[in-house]
Short mmCIF file of C-alpha atoms in Angstrom, two decimals:
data_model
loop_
_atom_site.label_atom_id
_atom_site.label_comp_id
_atom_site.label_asym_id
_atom_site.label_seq_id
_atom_site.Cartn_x
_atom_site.Cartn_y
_atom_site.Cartn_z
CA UNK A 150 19.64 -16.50 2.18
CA UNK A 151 15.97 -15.30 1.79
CA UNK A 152 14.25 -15.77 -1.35
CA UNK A 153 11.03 -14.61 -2.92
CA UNK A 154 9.28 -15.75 -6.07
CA UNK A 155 6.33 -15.04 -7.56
CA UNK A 156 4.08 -16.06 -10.06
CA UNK A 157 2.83 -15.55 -12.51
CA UNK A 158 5.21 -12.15 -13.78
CA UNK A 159 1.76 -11.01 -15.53
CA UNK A 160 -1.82 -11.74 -15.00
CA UNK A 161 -4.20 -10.20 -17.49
CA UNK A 162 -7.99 -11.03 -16.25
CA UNK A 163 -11.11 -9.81 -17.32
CA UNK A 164 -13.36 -7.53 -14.96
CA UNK A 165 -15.14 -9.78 -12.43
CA UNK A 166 -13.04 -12.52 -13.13
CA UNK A 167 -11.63 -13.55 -9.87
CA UNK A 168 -8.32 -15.34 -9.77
CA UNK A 169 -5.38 -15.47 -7.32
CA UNK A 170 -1.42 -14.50 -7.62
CA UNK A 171 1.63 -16.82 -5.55
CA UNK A 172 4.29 -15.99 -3.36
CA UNK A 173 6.86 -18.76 -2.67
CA UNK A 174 9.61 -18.19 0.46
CA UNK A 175 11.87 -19.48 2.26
CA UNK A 176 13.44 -18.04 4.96
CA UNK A 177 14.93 -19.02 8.12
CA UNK A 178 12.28 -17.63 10.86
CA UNK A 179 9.82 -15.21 9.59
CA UNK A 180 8.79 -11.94 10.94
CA UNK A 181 6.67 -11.03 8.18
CA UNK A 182 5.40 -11.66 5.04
CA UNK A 183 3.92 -8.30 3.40
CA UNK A 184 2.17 -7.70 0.45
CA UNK A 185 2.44 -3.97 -1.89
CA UNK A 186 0.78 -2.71 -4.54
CA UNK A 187 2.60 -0.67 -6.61
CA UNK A 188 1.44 2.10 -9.70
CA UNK A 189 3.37 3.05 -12.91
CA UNK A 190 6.03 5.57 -11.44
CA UNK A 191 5.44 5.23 -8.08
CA UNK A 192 6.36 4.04 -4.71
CA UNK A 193 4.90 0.44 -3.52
CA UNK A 194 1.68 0.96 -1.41
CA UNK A 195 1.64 -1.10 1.69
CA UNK A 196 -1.32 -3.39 1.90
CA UNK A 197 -0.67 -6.35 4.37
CA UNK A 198 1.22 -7.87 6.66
CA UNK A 199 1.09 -11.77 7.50
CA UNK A 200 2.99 -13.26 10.40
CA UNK A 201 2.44 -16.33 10.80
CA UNK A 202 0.49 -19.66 8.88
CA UNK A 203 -2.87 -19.89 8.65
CA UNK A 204 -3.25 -16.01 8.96
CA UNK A 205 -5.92 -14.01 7.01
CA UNK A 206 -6.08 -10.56 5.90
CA UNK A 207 -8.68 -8.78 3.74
CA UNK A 208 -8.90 -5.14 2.34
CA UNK A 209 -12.05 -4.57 -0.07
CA UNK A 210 -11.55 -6.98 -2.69
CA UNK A 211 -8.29 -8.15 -1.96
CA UNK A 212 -7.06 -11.08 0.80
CA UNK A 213 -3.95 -12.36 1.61
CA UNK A 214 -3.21 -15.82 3.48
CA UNK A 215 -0.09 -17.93 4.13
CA UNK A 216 1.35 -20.94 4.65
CA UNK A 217 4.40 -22.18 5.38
CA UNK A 218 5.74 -21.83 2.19
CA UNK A 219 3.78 -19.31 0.01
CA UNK A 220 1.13 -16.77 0.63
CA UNK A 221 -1.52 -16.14 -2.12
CA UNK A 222 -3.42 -12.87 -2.71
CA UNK A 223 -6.93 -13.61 -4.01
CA UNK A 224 -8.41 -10.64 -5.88
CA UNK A 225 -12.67 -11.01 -6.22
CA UNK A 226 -14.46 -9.78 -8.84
CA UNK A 227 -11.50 -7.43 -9.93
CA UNK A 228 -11.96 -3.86 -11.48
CA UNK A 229 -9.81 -2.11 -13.74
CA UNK A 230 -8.19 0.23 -10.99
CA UNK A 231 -6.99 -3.20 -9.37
CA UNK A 232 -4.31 -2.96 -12.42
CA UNK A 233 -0.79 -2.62 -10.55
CA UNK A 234 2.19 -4.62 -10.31
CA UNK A 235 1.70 -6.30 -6.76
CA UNK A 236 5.00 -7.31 -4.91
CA UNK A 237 5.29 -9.62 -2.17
CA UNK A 238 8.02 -9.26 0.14
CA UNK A 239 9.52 -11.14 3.59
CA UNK A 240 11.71 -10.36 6.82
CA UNK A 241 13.72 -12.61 8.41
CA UNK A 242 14.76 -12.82 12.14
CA UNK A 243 17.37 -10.05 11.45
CA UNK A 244 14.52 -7.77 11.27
CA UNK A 245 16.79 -5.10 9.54
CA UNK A 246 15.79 -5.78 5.73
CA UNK A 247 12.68 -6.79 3.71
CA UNK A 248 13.69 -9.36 0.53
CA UNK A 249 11.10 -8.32 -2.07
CA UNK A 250 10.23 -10.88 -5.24
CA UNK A 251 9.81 -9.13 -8.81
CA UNK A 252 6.27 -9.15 -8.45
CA UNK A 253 3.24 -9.30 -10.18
CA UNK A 254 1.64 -7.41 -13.58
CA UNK A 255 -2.46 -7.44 -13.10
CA UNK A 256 -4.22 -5.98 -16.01
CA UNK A 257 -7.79 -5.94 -15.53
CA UNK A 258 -9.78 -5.13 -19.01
CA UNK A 259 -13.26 -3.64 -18.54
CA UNK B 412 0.88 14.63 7.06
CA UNK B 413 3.39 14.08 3.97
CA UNK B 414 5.16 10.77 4.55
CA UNK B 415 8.21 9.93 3.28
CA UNK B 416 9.37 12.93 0.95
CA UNK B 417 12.05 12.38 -2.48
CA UNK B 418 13.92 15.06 -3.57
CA UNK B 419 14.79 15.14 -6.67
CA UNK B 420 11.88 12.95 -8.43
CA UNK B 421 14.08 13.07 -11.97
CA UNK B 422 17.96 13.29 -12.61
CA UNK B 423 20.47 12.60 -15.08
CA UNK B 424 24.41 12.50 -14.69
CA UNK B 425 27.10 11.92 -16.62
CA UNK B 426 29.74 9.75 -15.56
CA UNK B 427 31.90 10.78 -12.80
CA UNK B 428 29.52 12.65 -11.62
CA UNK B 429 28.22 13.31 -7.82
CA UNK B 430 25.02 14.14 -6.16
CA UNK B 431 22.91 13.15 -3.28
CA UNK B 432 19.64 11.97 -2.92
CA UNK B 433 17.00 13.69 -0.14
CA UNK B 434 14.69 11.59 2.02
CA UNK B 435 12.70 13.08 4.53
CA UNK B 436 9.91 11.14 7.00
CA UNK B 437 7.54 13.35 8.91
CA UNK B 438 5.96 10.20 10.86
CA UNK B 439 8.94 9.83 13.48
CA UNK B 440 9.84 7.06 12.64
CA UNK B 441 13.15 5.16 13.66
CA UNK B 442 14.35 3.07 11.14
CA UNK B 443 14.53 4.62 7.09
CA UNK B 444 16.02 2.13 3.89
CA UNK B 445 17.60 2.86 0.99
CA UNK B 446 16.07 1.00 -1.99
CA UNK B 447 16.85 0.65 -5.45
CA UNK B 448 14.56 -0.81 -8.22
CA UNK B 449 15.60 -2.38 -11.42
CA UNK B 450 13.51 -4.28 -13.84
CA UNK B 451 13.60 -8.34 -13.54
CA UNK B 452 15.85 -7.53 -10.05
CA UNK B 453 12.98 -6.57 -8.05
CA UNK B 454 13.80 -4.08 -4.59
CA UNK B 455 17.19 -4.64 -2.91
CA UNK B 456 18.77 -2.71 0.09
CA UNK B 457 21.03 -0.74 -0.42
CA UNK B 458 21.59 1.11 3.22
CA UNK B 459 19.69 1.21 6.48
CA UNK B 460 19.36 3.28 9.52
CA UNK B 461 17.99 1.63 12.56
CA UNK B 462 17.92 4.31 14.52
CA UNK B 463 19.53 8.12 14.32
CA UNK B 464 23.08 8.05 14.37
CA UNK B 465 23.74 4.25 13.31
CA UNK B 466 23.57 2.83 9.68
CA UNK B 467 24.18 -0.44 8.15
CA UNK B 468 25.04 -1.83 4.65
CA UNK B 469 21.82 -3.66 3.10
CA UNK B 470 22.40 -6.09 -0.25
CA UNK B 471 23.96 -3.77 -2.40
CA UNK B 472 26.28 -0.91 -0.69
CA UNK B 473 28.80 -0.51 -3.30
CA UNK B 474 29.46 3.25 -4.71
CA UNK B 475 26.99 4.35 -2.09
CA UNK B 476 27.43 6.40 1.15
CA UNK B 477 24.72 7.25 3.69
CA UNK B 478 23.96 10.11 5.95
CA UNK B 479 21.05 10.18 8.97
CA UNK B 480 21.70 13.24 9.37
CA UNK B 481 18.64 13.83 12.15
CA UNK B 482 15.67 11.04 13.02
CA UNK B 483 13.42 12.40 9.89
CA UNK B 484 16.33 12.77 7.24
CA UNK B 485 18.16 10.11 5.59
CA UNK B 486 20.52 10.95 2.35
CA UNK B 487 22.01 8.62 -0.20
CA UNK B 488 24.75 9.95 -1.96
CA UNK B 489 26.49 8.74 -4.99
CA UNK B 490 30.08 10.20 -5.05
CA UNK B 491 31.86 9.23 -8.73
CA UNK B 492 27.98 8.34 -10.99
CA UNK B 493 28.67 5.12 -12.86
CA UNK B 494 25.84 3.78 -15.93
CA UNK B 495 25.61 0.32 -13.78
CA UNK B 496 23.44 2.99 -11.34
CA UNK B 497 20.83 3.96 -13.54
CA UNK B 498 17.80 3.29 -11.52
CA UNK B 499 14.91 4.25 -9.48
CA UNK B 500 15.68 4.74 -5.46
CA UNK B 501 13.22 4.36 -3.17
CA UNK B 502 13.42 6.00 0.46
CA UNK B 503 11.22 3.96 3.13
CA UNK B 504 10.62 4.30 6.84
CA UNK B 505 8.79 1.39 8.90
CA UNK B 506 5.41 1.95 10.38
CA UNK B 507 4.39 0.02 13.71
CA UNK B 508 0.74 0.16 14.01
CA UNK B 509 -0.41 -1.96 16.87
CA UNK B 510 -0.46 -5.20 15.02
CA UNK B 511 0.00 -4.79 12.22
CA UNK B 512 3.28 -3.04 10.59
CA UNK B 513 4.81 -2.46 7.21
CA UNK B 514 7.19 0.02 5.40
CA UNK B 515 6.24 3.39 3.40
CA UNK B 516 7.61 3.98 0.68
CA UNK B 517 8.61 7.95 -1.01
CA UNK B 518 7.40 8.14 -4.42
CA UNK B 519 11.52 8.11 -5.65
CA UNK B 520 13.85 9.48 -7.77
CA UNK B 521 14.33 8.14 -11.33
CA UNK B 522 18.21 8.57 -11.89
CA UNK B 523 20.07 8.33 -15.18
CA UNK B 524 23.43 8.35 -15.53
CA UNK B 525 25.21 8.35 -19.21
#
């Protein structure tokens, strides 16, 4: 059975204060490992998607990489629109369902 | 270009109750999820449409039924309400964009039953 855990549940940081949030899998063959962002009543917002170790992605302040085990999304210098609950999800071989962790609170303070 | 499309973004029911829940993709997109989202549960499956005409039971099938009833609609319907439903249901369609690929999500429908 896939599983997804993240840490930490909340992250409160101050603005410009860099810092990184963890996503631990396993799964039996990956086909993906995606990150969301996701607002205060609404749907998650797609940001990346990871296939394989030692992959990089980067989108304005935000990158992803992964291992074989966890990917991390490092957030520089963060502003206070960063704030979101960011949720890391995977697909196995199946390819017919993405298991989704319970994802992270970021509160950036200006 | 709207998406993926929720209709209705608020209900409530009482118990018993029936309704169905409206997703529509304008993207043409194959494959559309059914997702519900409860708090320290994270996303689970409920439903899943590969393609139009076939669908498949995700994590968490149980009261549900599906309909794809053409490639850019996919209902959820709910046919006696129970309070163990009381969630927020996200409709999502999967995006293939050269190499990189993900899911899009509606904005969904918060649904209360009592």
């Amino acid at each position: 059975e896939d599983q997804v855990t993240q840490s930490p549940e909340a992250l409160r940081l101050q603005e410009g204060e860099s810092s990184s949030l963890n996503c631990s899998y396993t799964v039996s063959g990956l086909r993906g490992l995606f990150w969301y962002r996701q607002d205060p009543g609404k749907g998650p917002e797609f940001l990346f998607t990871l296939y394989s170790a030692g992959e990089e992605k980067e989108k304005e302040r935000l990158k992803a990489t992964l291992t074989k085990k966890e990917s991390f999304l490092h957030i520089t210098a963060p502003k206070p629109e960063d704030s979101a609950t960011y949720l890391c999800a995977v697909q196995g071989p199946s390819g017919s369902r993405l298991t989704f962790g319970e994802g992270t609170q970021l509160t950036v303070n200006p | 270009n709207a998406g993926v499309t929720q209709t209705p973004k608020f209900q409530v029911l009482k118990t018993g109750q029936s309704m169905t829940l409206q997703c529509a993709q304008d993207m043409n997109h194959n494959s559309m999820y059914w997702y519900r989202q409860d708090p320290g549960m994270g996303l689970r499956l409920i439903y899943y449409s590969a393609s139009e005409g076939t669908t498949d039971k995700g994590e968490v099938p149980n009261g549900y039924n599906v309909s794809r009833l053409n490639k850019r609609e996919f209902s959820l319907r709910l046919e006696s309400a129970a309070p163990s439903q009381t969630s927020v249901y996200f409709c999502a369609s999967k995006v293939v964009k050269g190499s990189n690929y993900g899911y899009t999500f509606g904005s969904g429908t918060r649904l209360t039953v009592v």
